Coordinates of C-alpha atoms in Angstrom, one line a residue:
X24 CA 53.8 17.6 -14.6
X25 CA 51.1 18.3 -17.3
X26 CA 51.1 14.7 -18.4
X27 CA 50.7 13.4 -14.8
X28 CA 47.9 15.8 -14.2
X29 CA 45.8 14.8 -17.3
X30 CA 46.5 11.0 -16.8
X31 CA 45.5 11.2 -13.2
X32 CA 42.3 13.1 -14.0
X33 CA 41.2 10.7 -16.8
X34 CA 41.9 7.7 -14.5
X35 CA 39.9 9.1 -11.6
X36 CA 37.0 10.2 -13.8
X37 CA 36.8 6.8 -15.4
X38 CA 36.7 5.1 -12.0
X39 CA 33.9 7.5 -11.0
X40 CA 31.9 6.7 -14.1
X41 CA 32.2 3.0 -13.9
X42 CA 31.5 2.6 -10.2
X43 CA 29.7 5.6 -8.8
X44 CA 27.6 6.2 -11.9
X45 CA 26.5 2.6 -12.1
X46 CA 25.7 2.6 -8.4
X47 CA 23.5 5.7 -8.9
X48 CA 21.6 4.0 -11.7
X49 CA 21.0 1.0 -9.6
X50 CA 19.8 3.0 -6.6
X51 CA 17.3 5.0 -8.7
X52 CA 16.0 2.0 -10.7
X53 CA 17.0 3.0 -14.2
X54 CA 14.9 0.7 -16.4
X55 CA 15.7 0.0 -20.1
X56 CA 12.2 -1.5 -20.7
X57 CA 10.3 1.7 -19.8
X58 CA 9.2 3.8 -22.8
X59 CA 10.7 7.3 -22.7
X60 CA 8.8 10.6 -23.4
X61 CA 10.4 10.8 -26.9
X62 CA 8.4 7.7 -27.8
X63 CA 5.2 8.3 -25.8
X64 CA 4.9 12.1 -26.5
X65 CA 6.5 12.5 -29.9
X66 CA 5.4 15.8 -31.6
X67 CA 8.1 16.3 -34.3
X68 CA 9.2 19.7 -32.7
X69 CA 10.5 19.2 -29.2
X70 CA 9.8 15.6 -28.4
X71 CA 11.9 13.9 -31.1
X72 CA 13.6 10.6 -30.6
X73 CA 17.4 10.8 -31.3
X74 CA 20.1 8.2 -31.7
X75 CA 22.3 8.0 -28.6
X76 CA 25.4 9.4 -30.5
X77 CA 23.3 12.3 -31.8
X78 CA 21.8 13.1 -28.4
X79 CA 25.2 12.8 -26.8
X80 CA 26.5 15.4 -29.2
X81 CA 23.6 17.7 -28.4
X82 CA 23.8 17.3 -24.7
X83 CA 27.6 17.6 -24.4
X84 CA 27.8 20.5 -26.7
X85 CA 25.0 22.3 -24.9
X86 CA 26.3 21.9 -21.4
X87 CA 30.0 22.6 -22.4
X88 CA 29.7 26.1 -23.9
X89 CA 32.6 28.2 -22.9
X90 CA 32.3 27.4 -19.2
X91 CA 34.8 24.6 -18.7
X92 CA 37.4 26.7 -20.6
X93 CA 36.7 30.2 -19.0
X94 CA 36.2 28.9 -15.5
X95 CA 39.3 26.8 -14.7
X96 CA 41.6 29.3 -16.5
X97 CA 40.3 32.2 -14.3
X98 CA 40.4 30.0 -11.2
X99 CA 44.0 28.9 -11.8
X100 CA 45.2 32.0 -9.8
X101 CA 44.6 29.8 -6.7
X102 CA 47.0 27.1 -8.0
X103 CA 46.5 24.0 -10.0
X104 CA 45.9 21.6 -7.1
X105 CA 42.7 23.3 -5.9
X106 CA 41.3 23.5 -9.5
X107 CA 42.3 19.9 -10.2
X108 CA 40.7 18.6 -7.1
X109 CA 37.5 20.5 -7.6
X110 CA 37.1 19.5 -11.2
X111 CA 37.6 15.8 -10.4
X112 CA 35.7 15.6 -7.0
X113 CA 33.1 18.1 -8.1
X114 CA 32.5 16.3 -11.4
X115 CA 32.1 12.9 -9.9
X116 CA 30.1 13.7 -6.8
X117 CA 28.5 17.0 -7.5
X118 CA 28.0 17.9 -11.2
X119 CA 27.6 14.3 -12.4
X120 CA 25.1 13.6 -9.7
X121 CA 23.0 16.7 -10.5
X122 CA 23.1 16.1 -14.3
X123 CA 22.2 12.4 -14.1
X124 CA 19.6 13.0 -11.5
X125 CA 17.9 15.8 -13.3
X126 CA 17.8 13.9 -16.6
X127 CA 16.4 10.7 -14.9
X128 CA 13.8 12.7 -12.9
X129 CA 12.6 14.5 -16.1
X130 CA 12.4 11.2 -18.1
X131 CA 10.1 9.8 -15.4
X132 CA 8.0 13.0 -15.5
X133 CA 7.1 13.1 -19.2
X134 CA 10.2 15.2 -20.1
X135 CA 9.1 18.1 -17.9
X136 CA 11.5 20.7 -16.5
X137 CA 12.9 20.8 -13.0
X138 CA 10.2 23.4 -12.3
X139 CA 7.4 21.0 -13.0
X140 CA 9.2 18.3 -11.0
X141 CA 9.4 20.6 -8.0
X142 CA 5.6 21.2 -8.4
X143 CA 4.9 17.5 -7.9
X144 CA 7.0 17.2 -4.7
X145 CA 7.3 20.7 -3.2
X146 CA 4.1 22.4 -4.4
X147 CA 3.0 25.0 -7.0
X148 CA 4.5 28.0 -5.2
X149 CA 7.9 26.4 -5.2
X150 CA 7.5 25.7 -8.9
X151 CA 6.7 29.4 -9.7
X152 CA 9.7 30.5 -7.6
X153 CA 12.0 28.1 -9.3
X154 CA 10.9 29.1 -12.8
X155 CA 11.5 32.8 -12.0
X156 CA 14.9 31.9 -10.5
X157 CA 15.8 29.8 -13.6
X158 CA 14.8 32.6 -16.0
X159 CA 17.1 35.0 -14.2
X160 CA 19.9 32.5 -14.6
X161 CA 19.1 32.0 -18.3
X162 CA 19.3 35.7 -18.8
X163 CA 22.8 35.6 -17.4
X164 CA 23.6 32.6 -19.6
X165 CA 22.4 34.4 -22.7
X166 CA 24.3 37.6 -21.7
X167 CA 27.5 35.7 -20.9
X168 CA 27.7 33.7 -24.1
X169 CA 26.5 36.5 -26.4
X170 CA 29.4 38.4 -25.0
X171 CA 31.8 35.5 -25.5
X172 CA 30.7 34.9 -29.1
X173 CA 30.7 38.5 -30.1
X174 CA 34.0 39.0 -28.4
X175 CA 35.4 36.1 -30.4
X176 CA 34.0 37.1 -33.8
X177 CA 34.3 40.9 -33.9
X178 CA 36.8 42.8 -36.0
X179 CA 38.6 45.6 -34.1
X180 CA 38.9 49.2 -35.3
X181 CA 42.5 48.6 -36.3
X182 CA 41.6 45.4 -38.2
X183 CA 38.8 47.2 -39.9
X184 CA 41.2 49.9 -41.0
X185 CA 43.7 47.2 -42.3
X186 CA 40.9 45.4 -44.1
X187 CA 39.7 48.6 -45.7
X188 CA 36.1 47.8 -44.9
X189 CA 33.8 47.6 -41.9
X190 CA 31.6 44.8 -43.2
X191 CA 31.9 41.9 -45.6
X192 CA 34.4 39.3 -46.8
X193 CA 38.2 39.6 -46.6
X194 CA 41.1 37.6 -47.7
X195 CA 44.2 37.0 -45.5
X196 CA 41.8 37.0 -42.5
X197 CA 42.7 37.4 -38.8
X198 CA 41.8 34.5 -36.4
X199 CA 38.6 36.2 -35.3
X200 CA 37.5 36.9 -38.9
X201 CA 38.3 33.2 -39.7
X202 CA 36.4 32.0 -36.7
X203 CA 33.4 34.1 -37.6
X204 CA 33.3 32.9 -41.2
X205 CA 33.6 29.2 -40.3
X206 CA 31.0 29.5 -37.5
X207 CA 28.4 31.0 -39.8
X208 CA 29.1 28.4 -42.5
X209 CA 28.8 25.7 -39.7
X210 CA 25.2 26.8 -39.2
X211 CA 24.4 26.3 -42.9
X212 CA 26.1 22.9 -42.8
X213 CA 24.0 21.8 -39.8
X214 CA 20.8 22.7 -41.6
X215 CA 21.9 20.7 -44.7
X216 CA 22.8 17.7 -42.4
X217 CA 19.3 17.9 -40.7
X218 CA 17.5 17.9 -44.1
X219 CA 19.6 15.0 -45.4
X220 CA 18.9 12.8 -42.3
X221 CA 15.3 13.7 -41.6
X222 CA 13.8 14.5 -45.0
X223 CA 16.0 12.7 -47.5
X224 CA 16.4 9.4 -45.7
X225 CA 20.3 9.5 -45.5
X226 CA 21.5 7.1 -42.8
X227 CA 23.6 8.4 -39.9
X228 CA 27.0 7.0 -41.0
X229 CA 27.1 8.4 -44.5
X230 CA 25.5 11.6 -43.3
X231 CA 28.2 11.9 -40.6
X232 CA 31.0 11.3 -43.2
X233 CA 29.4 14.1 -45.4
X234 CA 29.2 16.3 -42.3
X235 CA 32.9 15.8 -41.3
X236 CA 34.0 16.4 -44.9
X237 CA 31.9 19.6 -44.8
X238 CA 33.6 20.7 -41.6
X239 CA 37.0 20.3 -43.3
X240 CA 35.9 22.2 -46.4
X241 CA 34.4 25.1 -44.5
X242 CA 37.5 25.3 -42.3
X243 CA 39.8 25.5 -45.3
X244 CA 37.5 28.2 -46.8
X245 CA 37.5 30.1 -43.5
X246 CA 41.3 30.0 -43.1
X247 CA 41.5 31.8 -46.5
X248 CA 38.3 34.0 -46.5
X249 CA 37.1 35.7 -43.3
X250 CA 34.2 38.0 -42.4
X251 CA 34.5 41.5 -41.1
X252 CA 31.9 43.0 -38.7
X253 CA 32.1 45.1 -35.5
X254 CA 31.0 43.9 -32.1
X255 CA 27.6 45.5 -32.1
X256 CA 26.8 43.9 -35.5
X257 CA 27.8 40.4 -34.1
X258 CA 25.6 40.9 -31.0
X259 CA 22.6 41.7 -33.2
X260 CA 23.4 38.8 -35.5
X261 CA 23.7 36.3 -32.6
X262 CA 20.4 37.7 -31.1
X263 CA 18.5 37.1 -34.3
X264 CA 20.1 33.6 -34.7
X265 CA 19.2 32.3 -31.3
X266 CA 15.7 33.7 -31.6
X267 CA 15.1 31.8 -34.8
X268 CA 17.0 28.6 -33.8
X269 CA 15.1 28.2 -30.6
X270 CA 11.7 28.3 -32.3
X271 CA 12.2 25.9 -35.2
X272 CA 12.0 22.1 -34.8
X273 CA 15.0 20.5 -33.1
X274 CA 15.8 18.3 -36.2
X275 CA 16.4 21.4 -38.4
X276 CA 19.2 23.0 -36.3
X277 CA 19.6 21.8 -32.7
X278 CA 20.2 18.1 -33.2
X279 CA 22.3 18.2 -36.3
X280 CA 24.4 21.2 -35.3
X281 CA 25.1 19.8 -31.8
X282 CA 25.9 16.4 -33.2
X283 CA 28.4 17.8 -35.7
X284 CA 29.9 20.3 -33.2
X285 CA 30.6 17.4 -30.9
X286 CA 33.1 16.1 -33.4
X287 CA 34.9 19.5 -33.1
X288 CA 34.9 19.1 -29.3
X289 CA 36.2 15.5 -29.5
X290 CA 38.9 16.6 -32.0
X291 CA 39.8 19.6 -29.8
X292 CA 40.3 17.4 -26.8
X293 CA 42.2 14.8 -28.8
X294 CA 44.5 17.4 -30.2
X295 CA 45.0 18.8 -26.7
X296 CA 45.9 15.4 -25.2
X297 CA 48.3 14.6 -28.1
X298 CA 49.9 18.0 -27.5
X299 CA 50.2 17.4 -23.8
X300 CA 51.8 13.9 -24.3
X301 CA 54.2 15.0 -27.0
X302 CA 55.3 18.3 -25.4
X303 CA 55.7 16.6 -22.0
X304 CA 57.9 13.8 -23.5
X305 CA 60.0 16.2 -25.6
X306 CA 60.2 18.9 -22.8
X307 CA 59.4 21.6 -25.4
X308 CA 57.1 23.5 -23.0
X309 CA 56.7 23.8 -19.3
X310 CA 53.8 23.9 -16.9
X311 CA 54.2 27.0 -14.7
X312 CA 51.0 27.3 -12.6
X313 CA 52.0 27.1 -8.9
X314 CA 50.6 24.1 -7.0
X315 CA 48.9 26.4 -4.4
X316 CA 48.9 30.2 -4.3
X317 CA 47.2 30.6 -0.9
X318 CA 43.8 30.8 0.6
X319 CA 43.5 34.4 -0.5
X320 CA 44.6 35.9 -3.9
X321 CA 44.2 39.6 -4.3
X322 CA 40.8 40.5 -2.8
X323 CA 39.3 37.0 -3.3
X324 CA 39.2 34.1 -0.8
X325 CA 39.3 30.6 -2.2
X326 CA 36.0 29.9 -0.6
X327 CA 33.6 30.7 -2.2
X328 CA 35.5 32.2 -5.3
X329 CA 37.1 29.0 -6.6
X330 CA 33.8 27.0 -6.4
X331 CA 32.0 29.8 -8.2
X332 CA 34.6 30.5 -10.9
X333 CA 35.3 26.9 -12.1
X334 CA 31.6 26.6 -12.8
X335 CA 30.9 24.1 -15.6
X336 CA 34.2 22.3 -15.1
X337 CA 32.8 20.8 -11.9
X338 CA 29.2 21.6 -11.4
X339 CA 26.7 23.7 -13.2
X340 CA 23.0 24.4 -12.6
X341 CA 22.5 25.2 -16.3
X342 CA 23.1 21.5 -17.0
X343 CA 20.0 20.6 -15.1
X344 CA 17.9 22.8 -17.4
X345 CA 19.5 21.2 -20.5
X346 CA 18.9 17.7 -19.1
X347 CA 15.3 18.3 -18.1
X348 CA 14.5 20.8 -20.9
X349 CA 15.8 19.3 -24.2
X350 CA 17.7 16.0 -23.6
X351 CA 14.9 14.2 -21.7
X352 CA 12.6 14.9 -24.6
X353 CA 14.9 13.2 -27.1
X354 CA 16.4 10.2 -25.2
X355 CA 15.4 6.9 -26.8
X356 CA 16.1 4.6 -23.8
X357 CA 16.6 5.0 -20.1
X358 CA 19.8 2.9 -20.2
X359 CA 21.5 5.8 -22.1
X360 CA 20.8 8.3 -19.3
X361 CA 24.0 7.4 -17.5
X362 CA 26.2 8.0 -20.5
X363 CA 24.5 11.1 -21.6
X364 CA 23.8 12.7 -18.1
X365 CA 26.7 11.4 -16.0
X366 CA 29.3 10.7 -18.7
X367 CA 29.0 14.1 -20.4
X368 CA 29.7 15.9 -17.1
X369 CA 32.8 13.9 -16.5
X370 CA 34.1 14.6 -20.1
X371 CA 33.5 18.3 -19.3
X372 CA 35.5 17.9 -16.1
X373 CA 38.3 16.5 -18.3
X374 CA 38.0 19.5 -20.6
X375 CA 38.4 21.7 -17.5
X376 CA 41.6 20.0 -16.6
X377 CA 42.9 20.5 -20.2
X378 CA 42.1 24.2 -19.9
X379 CA 44.1 24.3 -16.7
X380 CA 47.0 22.8 -18.5
X381 CA 46.6 25.2 -21.4
X382 CA 46.9 28.3 -19.2
X383 CA 49.9 26.7 -17.4
X384 CA 51.8 26.5 -20.7
X385 CA 51.4 30.3 -21.3
X386 CA 51.2 31.3 -17.7
X387 CA 53.9 34.0 -17.8
X388 CA 52.3 35.7 -20.8
X389 CA 48.6 35.0 -20.1
X390 CA 47.8 38.7 -19.8
X391 CA 48.7 39.2 -23.4
X392 CA 45.9 37.1 -24.9
X393 CA 42.8 39.0 -23.7
X394 CA 40.2 36.3 -23.2
X395 CA 40.3 32.9 -21.6
X396 CA 39.3 31.4 -25.0
X397 CA 42.3 33.0 -26.6
X398 CA 44.5 31.7 -23.7
X399 CA 43.2 28.2 -24.2
X400 CA 43.9 28.3 -28.0
X401 CA 47.3 29.8 -27.5
X402 CA 48.3 27.3 -24.8
X403 CA 47.4 24.2 -26.8
X404 CA 48.8 25.6 -30.0
X405 CA 52.1 26.4 -28.3
X406 CA 52.5 22.7 -27.6
X407 CA 52.8 22.2 -31.4
X408 CA 54.8 25.1 -32.5
X409 CA 56.0 28.6 -31.8
X410 CA 53.6 31.6 -32.1
X411 CA 53.4 32.9 -35.7
X412 CA 54.1 29.5 -37.3
X413 CA 51.5 28.0 -39.7
X414 CA 50.8 25.0 -37.4
X415 CA 50.4 27.4 -34.4
X416 CA 48.0 29.7 -36.3
X417 CA 45.9 26.8 -37.7
X418 CA 45.5 25.0 -34.4
X419 CA 44.8 28.2 -32.5
X420 CA 42.1 29.2 -35.0
X421 CA 40.5 25.7 -34.9
X422 CA 40.4 25.7 -31.1
X423 CA 38.9 29.2 -31.0
X424 CA 36.3 28.0 -33.5
X425 CA 35.4 25.1 -31.3
X426 CA 34.9 27.3 -28.3
X427 CA 32.6 29.7 -30.3
X428 CA 30.6 26.8 -31.7
X429 CA 29.9 25.5 -28.2
X430 CA 28.9 28.9 -27.0
X431 CA 26.4 29.2 -29.9
X432 CA 25.1 25.7 -29.0
X433 CA 24.6 26.8 -25.3
X434 CA 22.9 30.0 -26.5
X435 CA 20.4 28.1 -28.7
X436 CA 19.6 25.7 -26.0
X437 CA 19.3 28.4 -23.3
X438 CA 16.9 30.4 -25.4
X439 CA 14.8 27.3 -26.1
X440 CA 14.7 26.5 -22.4
X441 CA 13.7 30.1 -21.6
X442 CA 10.8 29.7 -24.1
X443 CA 9.6 26.6 -22.3
X444 CA 9.9 28.0 -18.8
X445 CA 8.5 31.5 -19.6
X446 CA 5.3 29.8 -21.0
X447 CA 5.1 27.5 -17.9
X448 CA 5.1 30.5 -15.7
X449 CA 1.7 31.7 -17.1
X450 CA -0.1 28.5 -17.7
X451 CA -2.6 27.1 -15.2
X452 CA -3.2 23.5 -14.4
X453 CA -4.9 21.7 -17.3
X454 CA -3.5 24.1 -19.9
X455 CA -1.1 22.2 -22.1
X456 CA 0.1 25.1 -24.3
X457 CA -0.3 28.8 -24.7
X458 CA -3.2 28.3 -27.0
X459 CA -5.2 26.9 -24.0
X460 CA -4.6 30.1 -22.0
X461 CA -6.9 33.2 -22.1
X462 CA -6.6 36.9 -21.9
X463 CA -3.2 38.5 -21.1
X464 CA -1.8 35.1 -20.1
X465 CA -2.3 33.9 -23.7
X466 CA 0.0 36.7 -24.9
X467 CA 2.6 36.2 -22.2
X468 CA 2.7 32.4 -22.7
X469 CA 3.1 32.8 -26.4
X470 CA 6.5 31.3 -27.4
X471 CA 7.2 34.4 -29.6
X472 CA 6.7 36.8 -26.7
X473 CA 8.9 34.9 -24.2
X474 CA 11.6 34.3 -26.8
X475 CA 11.7 37.9 -27.9
X476 CA 11.8 39.2 -24.3
X477 CA 14.6 36.9 -23.1
X478 CA 16.7 37.5 -26.2
X479 CA 16.4 41.3 -26.0
X480 CA 17.2 41.4 -22.3
X481 CA 20.1 38.9 -22.5
X482 CA 21.6 40.4 -25.6
X483 CA 21.4 44.0 -24.2
X484 CA 23.3 42.8 -21.1
X485 CA 25.8 41.2 -23.5
X486 CA 27.2 44.7 -24.2
X487 CA 28.7 44.7 -20.7
X488 CA 32.2 43.6 -20.1
X489 CA 32.4 39.8 -19.5
X490 CA 34.0 40.5 -16.1
X491 CA 30.8 42.3 -15.1
X492 CA 28.7 39.2 -15.9
X493 CA 30.8 36.1 -15.3
X494 CA 31.2 36.3 -11.6
X495 CA 27.5 36.8 -11.1
X496 CA 26.7 34.1 -13.7
X497 CA 29.0 31.7 -11.9
X498 CA 27.3 32.3 -8.5
X499 CA 23.8 32.2 -10.0
X500 CA 24.6 29.1 -12.0
X501 CA 26.1 27.2 -9.0
X502 CA 23.1 28.3 -6.9
X503 CA 20.8 26.8 -9.4
X504 CA 22.8 23.6 -9.1
X505 CA 22.2 23.6 -5.4
X506 CA 18.4 24.1 -6.0
X507 CA 18.4 21.4 -8.7
X508 CA 20.0 19.0 -6.3
X509 CA 17.4 19.9 -3.7
X510 CA 14.6 19.4 -6.3
X511 CA 15.7 16.0 -7.5
X512 CA 16.4 14.9 -3.9
X513 CA 12.8 15.9 -3.0
X514 CA 11.4 14.0 -5.9
X515 CA 13.3 10.9 -5.2
X516 CA 12.1 11.1 -1.6
X517 CA 8.6 11.5 -2.8
X518 CA 8.8 8.3 -4.9
X519 CA 10.6 6.3 -2.2
X520 CA 14.1 6.2 -3.8
X521 CA 17.4 6.7 -2.0
X522 CA 18.3 10.5 -2.0
X523 CA 20.9 10.7 0.7
X524 CA 23.7 11.1 -1.7
X525 CA 22.3 14.5 -2.6
X526 CA 22.6 16.0 0.9
X527 CA 26.3 17.0 1.1
X528 CA 26.6 18.4 -2.4
X529 CA 23.3 20.3 -2.0
X530 CA 24.3 22.0 1.3
X531 CA 27.8 22.8 0.0
X532 CA 26.6 24.4 -3.2
X533 CA 24.0 26.4 -1.5
X534 CA 26.5 27.6 1.2
X535 CA 29.1 28.6 -1.4
X536 CA 26.8 30.4 -3.8
X537 CA 24.7 32.2 -1.2
X538 CA 28.0 33.4 0.4
X539 CA 29.2 34.7 -3.0
X540 CA 25.9 36.5 -3.7
X541 CA 25.8 38.1 -0.3
X542 CA 29.4 39.4 -0.7
X543 CA 28.5 40.8 -4.1
X544 CA 25.5 42.7 -2.7
X545 CA 27.6 44.1 0.2
X546 CA 30.4 45.0 -2.2
X547 CA 28.1 46.9 -4.6
X548 CA 26.4 48.7 -1.7
X549 CA 29.7 49.8 -0.2
X550 CA 30.9 51.1 -3.5
X551 CA 27.8 53.1 -4.0
X552 CA 27.8 54.6 -0.5
X553 CA 31.5 55.5 -0.9
X554 CA 30.8 57.1 -4.2
X555 CA 33.5 55.1 -6.0
X556 CA 34.1 56.0 -9.6
X557 CA 31.6 54.2 -11.9
X558 CA 29.7 52.9 -8.9
X559 CA 26.4 54.1 -10.2
X560 CA 26.9 52.6 -13.7
X561 CA 23.8 50.7 -14.8
X562 CA 25.8 47.5 -14.9
X563 CA 26.5 47.7 -11.2
X564 CA 22.8 48.3 -10.5
X565 CA 22.1 45.2 -12.6
X566 CA 24.5 43.1 -10.6
X567 CA 23.1 44.4 -7.3
X568 CA 19.5 43.7 -8.3
X569 CA 20.2 40.2 -9.7
X570 CA 22.4 39.1 -6.8
X571 CA 19.8 40.2 -4.2
X572 CA 16.8 38.8 -6.1
X573 CA 18.5 35.4 -6.6
X574 CA 19.6 35.2 -3.0
X575 CA 16.1 35.9 -1.7
X576 CA 14.5 33.4 -4.1
X577 CA 17.0 30.7 -3.2
X578 CA 16.5 31.2 0.6
X579 CA 12.7 30.8 0.1
X580 CA 13.2 27.7 -2.0
X581 CA 15.5 26.2 0.6
X582 CA 12.9 26.8 3.3
X583 CA 10.3 25.1 1.1
X584 CA 12.7 22.2 0.5
X585 CA 13.4 21.7 4.2
X586 CA 9.7 21.6 4.9
X587 CA 9.3 19.0 2.2
X588 CA 12.1 16.8 3.6
X589 CA 10.5 17.0 7.1
X590 CA 7.1 15.9 5.7
X591 CA 8.7 13.0 3.9
X592 CA 10.6 11.9 7.0
X593 CA 7.4 12.1 9.0
X594 CA 5.7 9.6 6.6
X595 CA 8.3 7.0 7.1

């Protein structure tokens, strides 16, 4: 069954890329002869032309994060058929459309964010509202992935006791200590790669070989020497890392790290596919997820829960921020927008299907692994050997490493995006940067201020349990997707391009996510009124406030969008 599922998914996604992706490019008028913002606005910091393979690595690594692994694994409780269908149909007609459209719209608007694109078609008020909404989502992104990374790296109290130390290096490391060590070394390797290619003149091919050899060496080192630190320490480390990484020029960290990390992702997917093929032929493992578990599982109905939980495996609003925030500033030619924007989303959908298969392999014991990332690593590793064997331990550690690297990539990009958008919020027309602003606005628009504020808020929320963040993150993220679809559709309508393909995905995403947020608000209020144990915990107040604020902002933006579409229709 697992082999049939992955082959069917790959075939359908390829058909979608070749036919629907090409049709979209033709409808919008993608033009290889037009100069991109990376060429016309090059500044050596954010607008930096990147080779297609390098930018593909950045974009794919940034949008992937832990989403296509966490989401499908958690949504599998509804059965494999619903998750499979949503990953494939959602990827082709919803997520891919949004990602490609956001990237193309930004390229045609000097690499500006979706907020700025909204300003040109829907007005300044809509722009401000969108930026505020996006910043709330980015806070959740930072909180979620800080939580995932710290949860992957940290050494438990029992492990600290066994290691005989609470901080420092240790031999005979556990998987989390190994992952932590390799991930930190990976950051150093990325900086070295960036210097070699941008300052020492080393060409991409030899630099790539050096980088891959470096990945092998730091992996060998990490498998033998780990790093010990508790969860609080790792949250502080990650906070400091993303603050610095988001402020420095993209060629130092973002481009090289994302490019190198993409090889980890490709290798991870290749290993997984080989494992699926070999284990399916040999019959060494079985796929145990039921085809359909019902319209309601526990307290959750399939609609809207499934479409919120799968998140990045099918459609993700965060992708629109990456596409219009960093990728559009680095793309060298419009002809590559289809591969980078649309293709990356479909690869991520394939990763979501692989995650579904991974949880199916360990379905009976999934509760023993703790986190979805651990379930993913265990599921794929089980295809190669029994738990506890050297091959199982090595593959499990490598896959967990890959997930953590992607989460760090998303964190860096999310923090950089929040820096852009926080500054945009306080700049007036005609003010290009924070230096052009005056008074208090000059302080608020300063990149240091916005970065520090977003990192502090997001990292503080990272101390919550992932379950207290992920559901809200999923709803907010998917709601952002609906708004991004609305924004790109409004812009296409403004410039006279076909935007009808956006209507159904836009309405569906808005309906599903607003329903989820409203249910969250009602649930939290009921719990507080009933005086349920822990109902007044600050994390519950946080969820209540965020859900209500985002629902209100989204409704206002939808009203603005409807008015814009009416005006455009009246002009025809």
